[in-house]
Amino acid sequence: ADGTFLNSECPICLEDFLLKSFIYEIPCRHAIHVNCATKWFKLRGVCPLCVQSV
Ligand SMILES: [Zn+2]
Ligand SMILES: [Zn+2]
């Protein structure tokens, strides 16, 4: 990771971020995969790491 995001792996699928183009950056500076974000935010309106509302 280059320090852009607070976390270096996706909290949903627990895989490292490899391709930046598929990463969704949450306003709290946490990041998750775009595909994981789509599924997650349909269920919960919060960041999966810090549980701040998005
Ligand atoms: Zn993921
Ligand atoms: Zn967060």
JSON list of C-alpha atoms and ligand atoms in Angstrom, two decimals:
[
{"chain": "A", "resi": 1, "resn": "ALA", "atom": "CA", "xyz": [0.00, 0.00, 0.00]},
{"chain": "A", "resi": 2, "resn": "ASP", "atom": "CA", "xyz": [1.16, 3.55, -0.62]},
{"chain": "A", "resi": 3, "resn": "GLY", "atom": "CA", "xyz": [-0.54, 5.08, 2.39]},
{"chain": "A", "resi": 4, "resn": "THR", "atom": "CA", "xyz": [-3.46, 6.53, 0.51]},
{"chain": "A", "resi": 5, "resn": "PHE", "atom": "CA", "xyz": [-5.90, 4.33, 2.36]},
{"chain": "A", "resi": 6, "resn": "LEU", "atom": "CA", "xyz": [-6.01, 3.47, 6.04]},
{"chain": "A", "resi": 7, "resn": "ASN", "atom": "CA", "xyz": [-6.35, -0.24, 5.29]},
{"chain": "A", "resi": 8, "resn": "SER", "atom": "CA", "xyz": [-4.41, -2.36, 2.80]},
{"chain": "A", "resi": 9, "resn": "GLU", "atom": "CA", "xyz": [-6.85, -5.22, 2.46]},
{"chain": "A", "resi": 10, "resn": "CYS", "atom": "CA", "xyz": [-10.55, -5.43, 1.78]},
{"chain": "A", "resi": 11, "resn": "PRO", "atom": "CA", "xyz": [-12.56, -5.98, 4.99]},
{"chain": "A", "resi": 12, "resn": "ILE", "atom": "CA", "xyz": [-15.28, -7.82, 3.06]},
{"chain": "A", "resi": 13, "resn": "CYS", "atom": "CA", "xyz": [-13.34, -10.49, 1.15]},
{"chain": "A", "resi": 14, "resn": "LEU", "atom": "CA", "xyz": [-10.08, -10.09, 3.14]},
{"chain": "A", "resi": 15, "resn": "GLU", "atom": "CA", "xyz": [-7.94, -9.92, 0.00]},
{"chain": "A", "resi": 16, "resn": "ASP", "atom": "CA", "xyz": [-5.17, -7.40, -0.55]},
{"chain": "A", "resi": 17, "resn": "PHE", "atom": "CA", "xyz": [-5.79, -4.51, -2.91]},
{"chain": "A", "resi": 18, "resn": "LEU", "atom": "CA", "xyz": [-3.96, -5.24, -6.14]},
{"chain": "A", "resi": 19, "resn": "LEU", "atom": "CA", "xyz": [-5.61, -3.05, -8.75]},
{"chain": "A", "resi": 20, "resn": "LYS", "atom": "CA", "xyz": [-6.40, 0.51, -7.72]},
{"chain": "A", "resi": 21, "resn": "SER", "atom": "CA", "xyz": [-9.00, 0.86, -10.43]},
{"chain": "A", "resi": 22, "resn": "PHE", "atom": "CA", "xyz": [-11.24, -1.62, -8.63]},
{"chain": "A", "resi": 23, "resn": "ILE", "atom": "CA", "xyz": [-11.02, 0.06, -5.24]},
{"chain": "A", "resi": 24, "resn": "TYR", "atom": "CA", "xyz": [-13.79, 2.20, -3.80]},
{"chain": "A", "resi": 25, "resn": "GLU", "atom": "CA", "xyz": [-12.53, 4.84, -1.37]},
{"chain": "A", "resi": 26, "resn": "ILE", "atom": "CA", "xyz": [-14.94, 5.57, 1.47]},
{"chain": "A", "resi": 27, "resn": "PRO", "atom": "CA", "xyz": [-14.98, 9.19, 2.75]},
{"chain": "A", "resi": 28, "resn": "CYS", "atom": "CA", "xyz": [-13.45, 8.03, 6.05]},
{"chain": "A", "resi": 29, "resn": "ARG", "atom": "CA", "xyz": [-10.35, 6.99, 3.99]},
{"chain": "A", "resi": 30, "resn": "HIS", "atom": "CA", "xyz": [-11.02, 3.32, 4.35]},
{"chain": "A", "resi": 31, "resn": "ALA", "atom": "CA", "xyz": [-11.20, 1.37, 1.12]},
{"chain": "A", "resi": 32, "resn": "ILE", "atom": "CA", "xyz": [-12.98, -1.69, -0.19]},
{"chain": "A", "resi": 33, "resn": "HIS", "atom": "CA", "xyz": [-13.29, -3.34, -3.59]},
{"chain": "A", "resi": 34, "resn": "VAL", "atom": "CA", "xyz": [-15.89, -1.80, -5.86]},
{"chain": "A", "resi": 35, "resn": "ASN", "atom": "CA", "xyz": [-17.64, -5.16, -6.23]},
{"chain": "A", "resi": 36, "resn": "CYS", "atom": "CA", "xyz": [-17.61, -5.71, -2.47]},
{"chain": "A", "resi": 37, "resn": "ALA", "atom": "CA", "xyz": [-18.84, -2.15, -1.88]},
{"chain": "A", "resi": 38, "resn": "THR", "atom": "CA", "xyz": [-21.82, -2.67, -4.18]},
{"chain": "A", "resi": 39, "resn": "LYS", "atom": "CA", "xyz": [-22.92, -5.73, -2.22]},
{"chain": "A", "resi": 40, "resn": "TRP", "atom": "CA", "xyz": [-22.10, -4.27, 1.19]},
{"chain": "A", "resi": 41, "resn": "PHE", "atom": "CA", "xyz": [-23.79, -0.90, 0.79]},
{"chain": "A", "resi": 42, "resn": "LYS", "atom": "CA", "xyz": [-27.00, -2.56, -0.36]},
{"chain": "A", "resi": 43, "resn": "LEU", "atom": "CA", "xyz": [-27.18, -4.14, 3.09]},
{"chain": "A", "resi": 44, "resn": "ARG", "atom": "CA", "xyz": [-25.53, -1.55, 5.33]},
{"chain": "A", "resi": 45, "resn": "GLY", "atom": "CA", "xyz": [-25.10, 2.21, 4.95]},
{"chain": "A", "resi": 46, "resn": "VAL", "atom": "CA", "xyz": [-21.91, 2.29, 7.01]},
{"chain": "A", "resi": 47, "resn": "CYS", "atom": "CA", "xyz": [-18.19, 1.73, 6.54]},
{"chain": "A", "resi": 48, "resn": "PRO", "atom": "CA", "xyz": [-17.47, -1.96, 7.34]},
{"chain": "A", "resi": 49, "resn": "LEU", "atom": "CA", "xyz": [-14.33, -0.99, 9.27]},
{"chain": "A", "resi": 50, "resn": "CYS", "atom": "CA", "xyz": [-15.13, 2.04, 11.39]},
{"chain": "A", "resi": 51, "resn": "VAL", "atom": "CA", "xyz": [-18.95, 1.85, 11.15]},
{"chain": "A", "resi": 52, "resn": "GLN", "atom": "CA", "xyz": [-19.29, 5.53, 10.25]},
{"chain": "A", "resi": 53, "resn": "SER", "atom": "CA", "xyz": [-22.28, 6.25, 8.10]},
{"chain": "A", "resi": 54, "resn": "VAL", "atom": "CA", "xyz": [-21.32, 6.75, 4.47]},
{"chain": "B", "resi": 1, "resn": "ZN", "atom": "ZN", "xyz": [-13.15, -7.25, -1.47]},
{"chain": "B", "resi": 2, "resn": "ZN", "atom": "ZN", "xyz": [-14.12, 3.70, 7.71]}
]
